[in-house]
Coordinates of C-alpha atoms in Angstrom, one line a residue:
Chain Q
M1 CA -9.4 -29.5 14.8
T2 CA -10.7 -26.0 15.2
V3 CA -9.7 -24.8 18.5
H4 CA -12.3 -21.7 20.0
A5 CA -11.6 -19.1 22.3
E6 CA -15.0 -19.7 24.0
A7 CA -17.7 -22.6 23.3
P8 CA -20.2 -22.3 21.0
T9 CA -22.5 -19.8 21.2
G10 CA -25.9 -20.7 20.8
L11 CA -28.4 -20.1 17.9
F12 CA -30.6 -17.9 19.9
E13 CA -28.1 -15.4 21.5
L14 CA -26.7 -15.1 17.9
E15 CA -29.5 -14.4 16.8
R16 CA -30.3 -11.4 19.8
R17 CA -27.0 -9.9 18.5
A18 CA -27.7 -9.5 15.1
L19 CA -31.2 -7.5 15.6
A20 CA -28.6 -5.6 18.2
V21 CA -26.4 -4.6 15.5
R22 CA -29.3 -4.3 12.8
E23 CA -30.9 -1.7 14.9
S24 CA -27.7 -0.6 15.5
I25 CA -26.7 0.2 12.0
L26 CA -30.2 1.9 11.1
A27 CA -29.0 4.7 14.0
I28 CA -26.8 5.2 12.2
G29 CA -28.1 5.3 8.7
A30 CA -30.1 8.1 10.5
G31 CA -27.2 9.4 11.9
P32 CA -25.9 13.5 10.4
I33 CA -24.4 11.1 6.9
G34 CA -26.4 8.6 6.2
T35 CA -24.5 5.0 5.8
H36 CA -24.4 2.1 2.9
V37 CA -27.3 0.5 4.9
G38 CA -28.1 -2.5 2.4
G39 CA -24.8 -4.3 2.1
S40 CA -24.2 -3.6 6.1
L41 CA -27.5 -5.4 6.8
S42 CA -26.6 -8.2 4.5
A43 CA -23.6 -8.6 6.2
A44 CA -23.9 -8.8 9.9
D45 CA -25.0 -12.3 10.2
I46 CA -21.8 -13.1 8.6
L47 CA -19.9 -10.5 11.0
V48 CA -21.9 -11.5 14.2
A49 CA -21.3 -15.4 13.3
L50 CA -17.3 -14.5 13.2
Y51 CA -17.2 -12.3 15.8
F52 CA -19.9 -14.3 18.2
D53 CA -18.5 -17.9 18.0
V54 CA -15.7 -18.0 15.5
L55 CA -13.0 -15.7 15.6
R56 CA -10.2 -16.2 18.4
I57 CA -10.5 -12.4 19.3
R58 CA -10.2 -10.4 22.8
P59 CA -11.9 -7.6 22.7
E60 CA -10.2 -6.1 25.8
E61 CA -6.9 -6.4 24.0
P62 CA -7.7 -6.1 20.4
R63 CA -3.8 -6.5 19.3
W64 CA -3.4 -10.1 21.4
D65 CA -0.7 -11.7 19.4
G66 CA -2.7 -15.2 19.1
R67 CA -6.0 -13.6 17.8
D68 CA -7.8 -14.6 14.5
H69 CA -7.3 -11.5 11.7
F70 CA -10.6 -10.0 10.4
I71 CA -9.9 -8.0 7.3
L72 CA -13.9 -5.9 6.0
S73 CA -12.8 -5.9 2.4
K74 CA -16.2 -4.0 1.4
G75 CA -15.1 -1.5 3.5
H76 CA -18.2 0.2 3.0
A77 CA -20.1 -2.0 5.8
S78 CA -18.6 0.3 8.0
A79 CA -21.7 0.2 9.6
A80 CA -22.2 -3.4 9.9
L81 CA -18.4 -3.8 11.5
Y82 CA -18.7 -1.1 14.1
S83 CA -21.5 -1.9 15.6
T84 CA -20.7 -5.5 15.8
L85 CA -17.4 -4.9 17.5
A86 CA -19.1 -2.3 20.2
E87 CA -21.6 -5.2 20.6
R88 CA -18.5 -7.1 20.9
G89 CA -17.2 -5.5 23.5
F90 CA -14.3 -3.5 21.7
F91 CA -15.3 -0.3 22.5
P92 CA -18.9 1.6 23.8
R93 CA -21.8 1.2 21.8
E94 CA -22.8 4.8 22.7
E95 CA -19.6 5.9 20.9
L96 CA -21.6 4.4 17.3
D97 CA -23.4 7.9 17.8
T98 CA -20.6 9.7 17.3
Y99 CA -20.3 7.9 13.4
G100 CA -18.9 10.6 10.9
T101 CA -18.3 13.2 13.0
A102 CA -15.6 14.7 13.8
S103 CA -15.9 14.6 17.1
G104 CA -15.6 11.4 17.2
R105 CA -12.7 8.4 15.3
L106 CA -15.8 6.8 13.4
M107 CA -14.8 7.5 9.6
A108 CA -17.5 6.3 7.3
H109 CA -14.8 3.9 6.0
P110 CA -13.0 1.8 8.7
T111 CA -10.1 3.3 10.2
L112 CA -7.3 1.7 12.1
S113 CA -8.1 4.2 14.9
V114 CA -10.8 2.1 15.9
P115 CA -10.0 -0.9 18.4
G116 CA -10.5 -4.2 16.7
I117 CA -10.3 -2.8 12.9
E118 CA -6.7 -4.4 11.8
F119 CA -7.1 -2.6 8.0
A120 CA -8.2 0.9 6.8
T121 CA -10.8 -0.7 4.1
G122 CA -12.9 1.1 2.2
S123 CA -11.0 1.3 -1.6
L124 CA -12.4 -2.6 -2.8
G125 CA -10.0 -4.8 -3.6
H126 CA -7.4 -4.8 -1.2
G127 CA -8.5 -7.0 1.6
L128 CA -8.1 -10.3 0.0
S129 CA -4.5 -9.2 -1.0
L130 CA -3.8 -8.1 3.0
G131 CA -5.3 -11.4 3.8
V132 CA -2.8 -13.5 1.6
G133 CA -0.3 -11.2 3.9
L134 CA -0.9 -11.9 7.1
A135 CA -1.7 -15.7 6.7
L136 CA 1.6 -16.4 4.5
A137 CA 3.7 -14.4 8.0
A138 CA 1.8 -17.0 10.2
K139 CA 2.5 -19.7 7.9
R140 CA 6.3 -19.0 8.0
G141 CA 6.1 -18.5 12.0
L142 CA 4.5 -21.3 12.8
R143 CA 1.5 -19.6 14.3
D144 CA -1.5 -20.8 14.3
N145 CA -3.4 -17.5 13.7
R146 CA -6.0 -17.6 11.3
V147 CA -7.8 -15.1 9.0
F148 CA -10.9 -14.3 7.6
V149 CA -11.9 -11.5 5.1
V150 CA -15.6 -10.1 4.4
L151 CA -15.7 -10.0 0.3
G152 CA -18.4 -8.1 -1.2
D153 CA -19.7 -9.4 -4.5
G154 CA -19.9 -6.1 -6.8
E155 CA -16.1 -5.8 -5.1
L156 CA -15.3 -8.8 -7.2
Q157 CA -15.3 -7.4 -10.5
E158 CA -11.8 -4.9 -9.3
G159 CA -9.1 -7.6 -11.1
S160 CA -6.7 -7.1 -7.7
N161 CA -8.9 -9.8 -6.1
W162 CA -8.5 -11.8 -9.1
E163 CA -4.2 -11.5 -8.0
A164 CA -4.7 -12.4 -4.7
A165 CA -6.8 -15.4 -5.3
M166 CA -4.3 -17.2 -7.3
S167 CA -1.6 -16.2 -5.0
A168 CA -2.9 -17.2 -2.1
A169 CA -3.6 -21.1 -3.8
H170 CA -0.2 -20.8 -4.9
L171 CA 1.0 -20.4 -1.1
G172 CA -0.9 -22.7 0.4
V173 CA -2.2 -20.0 2.4
D174 CA -5.4 -22.4 4.0
N175 CA -5.5 -20.9 7.5
L176 CA -7.1 -17.5 5.1
V177 CA -11.1 -18.1 4.5
A178 CA -12.5 -15.2 2.2
I179 CA -16.2 -15.0 2.7
V180 CA -18.5 -13.5 -0.6
D181 CA -20.9 -11.8 0.7
R182 CA -23.1 -12.4 -2.2
N183 CA -26.3 -10.2 -2.4
R184 CA -26.2 -9.6 -5.9
L185 CA -26.6 -5.9 -5.9
Q186 CA -24.1 -3.3 -6.5
I187 CA -25.0 0.4 -6.7
S188 CA -26.4 0.6 -10.2
G189 CA -28.1 -2.8 -9.9
S190 CA -28.4 -6.5 -9.9
T191 CA -24.0 -7.4 -10.5
E192 CA -24.9 -10.1 -13.5
D193 CA -26.5 -7.1 -15.6
R194 CA -23.7 -4.8 -14.6
M195 CA -20.4 -6.9 -14.9
G196 CA -21.7 -10.9 -14.5
L197 CA -20.2 -12.7 -11.7
E198 CA -21.0 -16.3 -12.5
P199 CA -20.0 -18.9 -12.5
L200 CA -18.4 -17.9 -9.2
T201 CA -18.3 -20.7 -7.9
D202 CA -16.5 -22.1 -10.6
K203 CA -14.5 -19.4 -10.7
W204 CA -13.0 -19.3 -6.9
R205 CA -12.3 -23.5 -7.7
A206 CA -10.3 -22.8 -11.0
F207 CA -8.2 -20.4 -9.2
G208 CA -7.2 -23.3 -6.8
W209 CA -9.8 -22.6 -3.7
N210 CA -12.3 -24.7 -1.9
A211 CA -15.4 -23.0 -3.0
S212 CA -18.7 -23.6 -1.3
V213 CA -22.7 -22.0 -1.3
V214 CA -23.7 -21.2 2.1
D215 CA -27.1 -19.4 3.2
G216 CA -25.7 -16.0 4.6
H217 CA -28.4 -15.4 7.1
D218 CA -28.8 -18.6 8.7
F219 CA -26.7 -19.1 11.8
A220 CA -27.0 -22.7 11.5
E221 CA -25.3 -23.4 8.5
L222 CA -23.2 -20.4 8.4
V223 CA -21.5 -21.2 12.1
P224 CA -20.0 -24.5 11.4
A225 CA -19.5 -23.5 7.5
L226 CA -16.5 -21.3 8.5
R227 CA -15.8 -23.1 12.0
D228 CA -14.8 -26.1 9.3
A229 CA -13.4 -23.9 6.5
P230 CA -9.8 -22.5 7.9
G231 CA -7.2 -26.2 7.0
G232 CA -7.1 -28.6 3.8
G233 CA -4.5 -27.3 2.0
R234 CA -6.4 -24.7 0.4
P235 CA -7.4 -21.0 0.6
A236 CA -11.3 -21.5 0.9
V237 CA -14.2 -19.4 0.4
L238 CA -17.9 -19.1 1.5
I239 CA -19.9 -17.5 -1.0
A240 CA -22.3 -16.8 1.6
D241 CA -26.2 -16.3 -0.2
T242 CA -27.9 -12.8 1.3
V243 CA -30.2 -10.4 0.8
K244 CA -29.0 -6.3 0.4
G245 CA -31.0 -4.8 3.3
R246 CA -31.7 -8.1 5.6
G247 CA -33.8 -7.8 8.0
V248 CA -36.2 -4.7 6.8
R249 CA -38.5 -6.1 4.4
H250 CA -39.1 -3.1 2.5
L251 CA -35.6 -2.7 2.0
E252 CA -34.9 -6.4 0.8
H253 CA -33.5 -6.7 -2.4
R254 CA -33.5 -2.7 -3.4
K255 CA -30.4 -1.7 -4.7
Q256 CA -32.2 2.1 -3.8
G257 CA -30.9 0.6 0.0
H258 CA -27.1 1.1 -0.8
Y259 CA -26.4 4.0 0.5
A260 CA -29.5 6.2 2.7
K261 CA -30.1 9.2 5.1
L262 CA -32.8 8.0 6.9
S263 CA -35.1 10.5 8.1
P264 CA -37.0 10.4 11.3
A265 CA -40.1 8.5 10.0
A266 CA -37.6 6.5 7.6
Y267 CA -36.0 5.4 10.6
E268 CA -38.7 4.4 13.0
R269 CA -40.7 2.9 9.5
A270 CA -37.4 0.2 8.9
L271 CA -36.8 0.0 12.9
A272 CA -40.5 -0.6 13.4
A273 CA -40.3 -3.6 10.3
L274 CA -37.0 -4.6 11.4
R275 CA -38.5 -5.5 14.9
A276 CA -41.7 -7.1 13.9
A277 CA -39.6 -9.6 11.5
A278 CA -37.2 -11.0 14.6
Chain M
M1 CA 30.7 6.3 -22.0
T2 CA 30.8 4.9 -18.8
S3 CA 34.1 4.3 -16.5
P4 CA 36.1 0.7 -15.6
T5 CA 34.9 1.7 -12.3
A6 CA 31.4 1.5 -13.2
A7 CA 28.7 0.1 -11.2
S8 CA 25.3 -0.5 -10.8
D9 CA 22.7 0.7 -8.1
R10 CA 20.3 -3.0 -8.5
E11 CA 23.2 -5.1 -7.9
A12 CA 24.6 -2.9 -5.0
Y13 CA 20.9 -2.7 -3.7
R14 CA 20.4 -7.0 -4.3
A15 CA 23.9 -7.3 -2.4
T16 CA 23.5 -5.5 0.8
L17 CA 19.6 -6.7 0.5
L18 CA 20.8 -10.4 1.0
E19 CA 23.4 -9.1 3.3
L20 CA 20.9 -7.7 5.8
A21 CA 18.7 -10.8 5.4
R22 CA 21.4 -12.6 6.6
S23 CA 21.6 -11.5 9.8
D24 CA 18.1 -10.6 10.3
S25 CA 15.1 -12.9 9.7
R26 CA 12.9 -10.0 9.7
I27 CA 14.5 -8.8 6.4
W28 CA 12.0 -10.5 3.5
C29 CA 12.1 -9.9 -0.1
L30 CA 9.0 -9.6 -2.3
D31 CA 9.3 -10.6 -6.0
S32 CA 7.8 -9.8 -8.7
D33 CA 9.4 -11.3 -11.0
T34 CA 11.7 -9.0 -11.4
G35 CA 14.4 -11.8 -12.7
G36 CA 17.7 -12.2 -10.8
L37 CA 16.7 -12.5 -7.2
E38 CA 15.4 -16.0 -7.5
K39 CA 19.1 -17.0 -7.7
T40 CA 20.6 -14.2 -5.8
F41 CA 18.5 -14.3 -2.6
Q42 CA 15.5 -17.1 -3.0
D43 CA 18.5 -20.3 -3.4
E44 CA 20.1 -18.9 0.0
L45 CA 16.7 -17.4 2.1
P46 CA 13.7 -19.4 1.2
H47 CA 12.1 -18.6 3.9
Q48 CA 12.9 -15.2 3.6
Y49 CA 11.7 -14.9 -0.2
V50 CA 8.2 -14.5 -1.8
D51 CA 7.4 -14.2 -5.3
V52 CA 3.8 -13.1 -6.3
G53 CA 4.3 -13.2 -9.6
I54 CA 3.7 -10.5 -12.2
A55 CA 1.1 -8.8 -9.9
E56 CA 2.4 -5.3 -8.4
A57 CA -1.0 -4.4 -7.1
N58 CA -1.3 -8.2 -4.7
L59 CA 2.6 -7.2 -4.2
M60 CA 2.4 -3.6 -2.3
S61 CA -0.9 -5.1 -0.4
V62 CA 0.6 -8.7 0.9
G63 CA 4.0 -6.3 1.6
A64 CA 1.6 -4.3 3.7
A65 CA 0.5 -7.3 5.5
L66 CA 3.8 -8.5 6.4
A67 CA 4.9 -5.7 7.8
S68 CA 2.1 -5.3 10.1
T69 CA 2.6 -8.4 11.5
G70 CA 6.9 -7.5 12.7
I71 CA 8.3 -8.6 9.0
L72 CA 10.5 -5.5 7.5
P73 CA 9.8 -6.3 3.5
F74 CA 11.9 -5.1 1.1
V75 CA 9.3 -5.2 -2.1
N76 CA 10.9 -5.2 -5.9
T77 CA 9.8 -3.8 -8.8
M78 CA 10.2 -1.4 -11.4
A79 CA 9.9 2.4 -11.0
A80 CA 7.3 3.0 -13.2
F81 CA 5.1 0.2 -12.1
A82 CA 5.4 0.7 -8.3
S83 CA 4.3 4.8 -9.2
A84 CA 1.7 4.1 -11.3
R85 CA 0.4 0.8 -11.8
A86 CA 0.2 -0.3 -8.0
L87 CA 0.5 3.6 -6.7
E88 CA -3.3 2.8 -5.1
Q89 CA -1.9 0.0 -2.8
V90 CA 1.1 2.1 -2.0
K91 CA -1.2 4.3 -0.9
V92 CA -3.8 3.4 0.7
D93 CA -2.1 0.0 2.7
I94 CA 1.3 0.8 2.9
A95 CA 1.5 4.5 3.4
Y96 CA -1.8 5.3 4.9
H97 CA -1.1 2.5 7.8
A98 CA 2.5 3.8 8.2
L99 CA 4.3 0.7 8.0
P100 CA 7.6 -0.4 7.2
V101 CA 8.2 -1.6 4.1
R102 CA 10.9 -0.8 1.7
I103 CA 9.2 -0.3 -2.0
V104 CA 12.1 -0.7 -4.3
G105 CA 12.0 0.9 -7.8
T106 CA 14.9 0.3 -10.4
H107 CA 15.0 1.3 -13.9
S108 CA 14.3 5.3 -12.5
G109 CA 14.0 7.9 -14.6
F110 CA 14.5 7.1 -18.0
S111 CA 17.0 4.4 -17.0
A112 CA 14.9 2.1 -18.7
A113 CA 15.8 3.8 -21.7
H114 CA 15.7 1.9 -24.9
L115 CA 12.2 0.3 -23.4
G116 CA 10.5 3.4 -23.9
P117 CA 7.9 5.9 -22.1
T118 CA 6.0 2.0 -20.6
H119 CA 8.6 1.3 -18.6
H120 CA 10.2 5.0 -17.9
A121 CA 9.0 6.4 -14.7
Q122 CA 9.4 10.1 -15.4
Q123 CA 6.2 11.0 -12.3
D124 CA 7.9 8.2 -10.0
I125 CA 8.9 11.2 -7.3
A126 CA 6.0 13.5 -7.6
A127 CA 3.7 10.4 -7.0
M128 CA 5.4 9.3 -3.8
R129 CA 6.2 12.8 -2.4
T130 CA 3.1 13.4 -1.9
L131 CA 2.2 10.7 0.1
P132 CA 2.3 10.9 3.7
N133 CA 4.3 9.0 5.8
M134 CA 6.6 8.0 2.8
T135 CA 10.9 8.7 2.4
V136 CA 12.0 9.1 -0.9
L137 CA 15.7 8.2 -1.3
T138 CA 17.5 7.8 -4.6
P139 CA 21.0 7.4 -4.6
A140 CA 24.2 8.6 -6.4
D141 CA 26.3 5.7 -7.5
A142 CA 26.2 2.1 -6.1
A143 CA 28.2 2.7 -3.1
E144 CA 26.1 5.2 -1.8
T145 CA 23.0 2.8 -2.4
V146 CA 24.7 0.5 0.1
R147 CA 24.6 3.1 2.5
M148 CA 21.2 3.9 1.5
V149 CA 19.6 0.8 1.9
K150 CA 21.4 -0.2 5.8
A151 CA 19.9 3.1 6.6
A152 CA 16.3 2.5 5.3
A153 CA 16.3 -0.9 6.5
Y154 CA 15.3 0.1 9.8
L155 CA 13.3 3.7 9.3
P156 CA 10.2 3.2 11.1
G157 CA 7.6 4.2 8.3
P158 CA 7.5 3.2 4.3
V159 CA 10.5 4.0 2.4
Y160 CA 10.1 4.5 -1.6
L161 CA 14.1 3.7 -2.9
R162 CA 14.4 5.3 -6.5
I163 CA 17.1 3.5 -8.5
G164 CA 18.8 2.8 -11.4
R165 CA 19.6 -0.2 -13.7
N166 CA 22.7 0.8 -15.4
A167 CA 26.1 0.8 -14.7
T168 CA 27.2 4.3 -13.8
D169 CA 30.2 5.9 -13.1
P170 CA 30.8 6.4 -9.2
V171 CA 29.7 9.9 -8.0
Y172 CA 31.8 9.2 -4.4
E173 CA 35.5 8.7 -4.5
N174 CA 36.0 7.2 -0.8
E175 CA 33.2 6.4 1.9
T176 CA 31.6 8.9 3.1
D177 CA 28.8 9.5 5.7
F178 CA 25.0 9.1 5.1
V179 CA 22.3 10.5 7.3
I180 CA 18.7 9.9 6.0
G181 CA 17.2 13.8 5.6
R182 CA 20.7 15.5 5.7
A183 CA 22.0 16.3 1.8
N184 CA 26.1 15.9 1.1
E185 CA 27.9 18.8 -0.5
L186 CA 29.8 17.3 -3.2
R187 CA 31.7 20.6 -3.5
A188 CA 32.0 23.6 -1.9
G189 CA 31.1 26.9 -4.2
R190 CA 29.5 31.1 -3.7
D191 CA 28.0 31.5 -6.7
V192 CA 25.3 29.6 -6.8
T193 CA 24.6 25.7 -5.9
I194 CA 23.6 23.3 -8.0
I195 CA 21.5 20.3 -6.5
A196 CA 20.9 16.8 -7.9
A197 CA 19.4 13.4 -7.5
G198 CA 20.5 10.4 -8.6
S199 CA 23.5 9.4 -10.9
Y200 CA 23.3 11.2 -14.1
P201 CA 22.2 14.0 -12.4
C202 CA 25.2 14.0 -9.7
L203 CA 28.0 13.3 -12.3
F204 CA 26.0 16.3 -15.1
A205 CA 26.0 18.4 -11.8
L206 CA 30.0 18.2 -11.0
E207 CA 31.1 18.1 -14.5
A208 CA 29.2 21.2 -15.0
A209 CA 30.6 23.0 -11.9
N210 CA 33.8 22.1 -13.4
R211 CA 33.0 24.0 -16.7
L212 CA 31.3 26.9 -14.7
A213 CA 35.1 27.2 -13.1
E214 CA 37.1 27.3 -16.0
Q215 CA 34.4 30.7 -17.2
G216 CA 35.0 31.6 -13.3
I217 CA 32.0 30.7 -11.6
D218 CA 32.1 29.1 -8.1
A219 CA 29.3 26.6 -7.9
A220 CA 28.3 24.4 -5.6
V221 CA 26.8 20.7 -5.9
L222 CA 24.7 19.3 -3.3
N223 CA 23.5 15.9 -3.6
M224 CA 19.9 15.7 -2.3
H225 CA 20.0 11.7 -1.5
T226 CA 16.7 12.5 -0.1
I227 CA 14.0 14.1 -2.1
K228 CA 11.7 13.7 1.2
P229 CA 11.7 14.3 3.9
L230 CA 14.2 17.6 2.5
D231 CA 17.5 18.9 4.2
M232 CA 15.9 22.1 4.8
P233 CA 19.2 24.0 6.7
A234 CA 21.2 22.9 3.5
L235 CA 18.4 24.3 1.6
I236 CA 18.3 27.4 3.9
K237 CA 22.1 27.7 3.4
A238 CA 22.1 27.5 -0.1
A239 CA 19.4 30.1 -0.8
G240 CA 21.1 32.7 1.8
T241 CA 24.8 32.0 0.6
T242 CA 24.9 31.6 -3.2
K243 CA 23.1 33.7 -5.6
G244 CA 20.2 30.9 -7.2
I245 CA 19.7 27.5 -7.0
V246 CA 20.5 24.6 -9.8
T247 CA 18.2 21.6 -9.5
V248 CA 18.8 18.5 -11.9
E249 CA 17.8 15.4 -11.8
D250 CA 16.3 12.3 -14.2
H251 CA 12.6 13.2 -13.5
S252 CA 10.1 15.1 -15.0
V253 CA 10.6 19.0 -14.7
L254 CA 7.3 19.1 -13.0
G255 CA 6.6 17.9 -9.2
G256 CA 10.3 16.1 -8.5
L257 CA 12.9 17.3 -6.8
G258 CA 13.4 21.0 -8.7
G259 CA 9.2 21.3 -7.7
A260 CA 10.0 20.0 -4.2
V261 CA 13.0 22.6 -3.7
A262 CA 11.4 25.4 -5.2
E263 CA 7.7 24.8 -3.0
A264 CA 10.2 24.6 -0.1
V265 CA 12.7 27.4 -0.9
S266 CA 10.0 30.1 -1.5
V267 CA 8.0 29.5 1.6
H268 CA 11.1 29.9 3.8
R269 CA 13.9 31.7 1.7
P270 CA 12.6 33.3 -1.7
T271 CA 15.1 32.9 -4.5
R272 CA 15.9 32.0 -8.1
V273 CA 15.4 28.5 -8.4
L274 CA 16.2 27.4 -12.3
R275 CA 14.6 23.4 -12.8
V276 CA 16.5 21.0 -15.3
G277 CA 14.7 18.1 -15.3
L278 CA 12.9 16.2 -18.1
A279 CA 10.7 18.4 -20.4
D280 CA 6.7 17.5 -19.5
A281 CA 6.7 15.6 -22.6
F282 CA 6.9 11.1 -23.4
C283 CA 10.3 10.3 -24.9
A284 CA 10.1 9.9 -28.8
K285 CA 13.0 8.1 -29.7
P286 CA 15.0 5.0 -28.4
G287 CA 18.3 5.6 -27.1
T288 CA 20.8 5.2 -24.8
H289 CA 20.1 6.4 -21.2
R290 CA 22.6 9.0 -21.7
E291 CA 20.9 10.5 -25.2
Q292 CA 17.5 10.3 -23.7
L293 CA 18.4 12.4 -20.9
V294 CA 20.1 14.5 -23.5
A295 CA 17.3 14.8 -25.8
G296 CA 14.9 15.3 -23.0
G297 CA 16.5 18.5 -21.3
V298 CA 19.1 17.1 -18.6
S299 CA 22.7 17.2 -19.5
P300 CA 25.7 19.3 -18.1
E301 CA 25.2 21.8 -20.6
H302 CA 21.6 22.5 -19.2
V303 CA 23.1 22.9 -15.7
V304 CA 25.7 25.3 -17.4
S305 CA 22.8 27.6 -18.7
A306 CA 20.7 27.1 -16.2
A307 CA 23.5 28.2 -13.5
R308 CA 25.0 31.4 -15.8
A309 CA 21.7 32.6 -15.8
I310 CA 21.3 32.5 -12.1
V311 CA 24.6 34.2 -11.8
H312 CA 24.3 36.9 -14.5
S313 CA 21.2 37.7 -13.6
G314 CA 21.8 39.5 -10.1

């Protein structure tokens, strides 16, 4: 029942786009202010699956009325979002070089002035509530816009998410899909050591959501799961198992990669590791 | 203490909201279990009503998202919660995005008198007026609330409407023009200007002006219903034509109307400003709204003393 703006994208094409997005993330990490490298790399495949297959969007008309809405609630991963938007044609790739500099508009947390960004995020625990509002507006307006929100796993420690989760189920917004980037790390260490989230799937189910676990780096699993998530009378959440730093072997599963300003040598090493693994 | 003509800002607001929403389906009422709106609004216009339960953070973010789609939401909570518990959502989701959400905070100042400091809002003006894009309004009485809600409904950006809980005496005897950002002169005067915002403050200012008249002091009284943006021409006139300004508010003496007026005149027309507002302390005892204001430092007597100090100092 899902209607797609384009024919399904081949897995090879998605892998190719994901590699390009990860290269851009590393380049941003090597820029003047660095970036949240680890959480951007973990979210990259989710964003590519959404922007190159699932979302009904028009890059040349970002505010098209019929669009699906996307909110990156974990706004720290702006490098992944900007890279994906540029790759998808919302703005030129060259603009990524201006990330965090006064000569450009690419604030280190997503901001409204960037084409394709609907809500400025970065303060954690806002995106799901915004998603509830957008989904409710579409439902009551009898429009078929869908809403996808990417949440960090550490972000779920913010209580506002659970106000949002409760209201989404109560209001029956089954056009809302949350994707948890479950990379299991936050800045100080393991989510389970810092403030445990498990049993995470049970929590969402107890709040009235359809919840399932997917591999957040396997497009063959991720794309169908995202396509099938909307509908069914309840909001849906995909717990996407991911790896912080995914794609750069020496950054994977490491909290040290949470935020990085890569030196030229570190950038070359990371890029080589990324391309070797691709 | 109130007259038979006393009326509540809150009831006036609710009736006006319903009237506006009947004729414009974009106007929605977002509730956070405030009590009563499920009868006065939901029963008639369920399609334009949402209750998010006791969850003020979610209330603000959902309101922002609805506004981004063209809906004009009035979000309802108490001033204390709008300006403290949910302030981050107000700042980031509403003000930063410049979205047309009307945040209606009831029980402002000490109007939740008996409930004590958990429900008092003595810092809400200070918090809200420092948010870029925000318009901050507070009515003098129920009739002005009606005019204010109508004027605010179609303002392009976010609005904070600070209203009281209880019935208070009318400040206005007749229908009066209301323009956002333009103060209303309640009384002309040559010696000193009393600038008030809110119901008791305006009533106290008028009462003080009458007593001052008996003492031979001619005080002007302005109702500064719009705290942001301030009416600069009215302020400059007050600073230039009278000996000084007394501000009166049901809010902390720090950062509210008095703070805003002092900041503005110090730059544009330096003059003496004495601020009558709530002492920088949490209230210690139960009492009526008026009793607590008096104990906190806001009464006609405080206004009279401040005005006399200005007139006799120079």
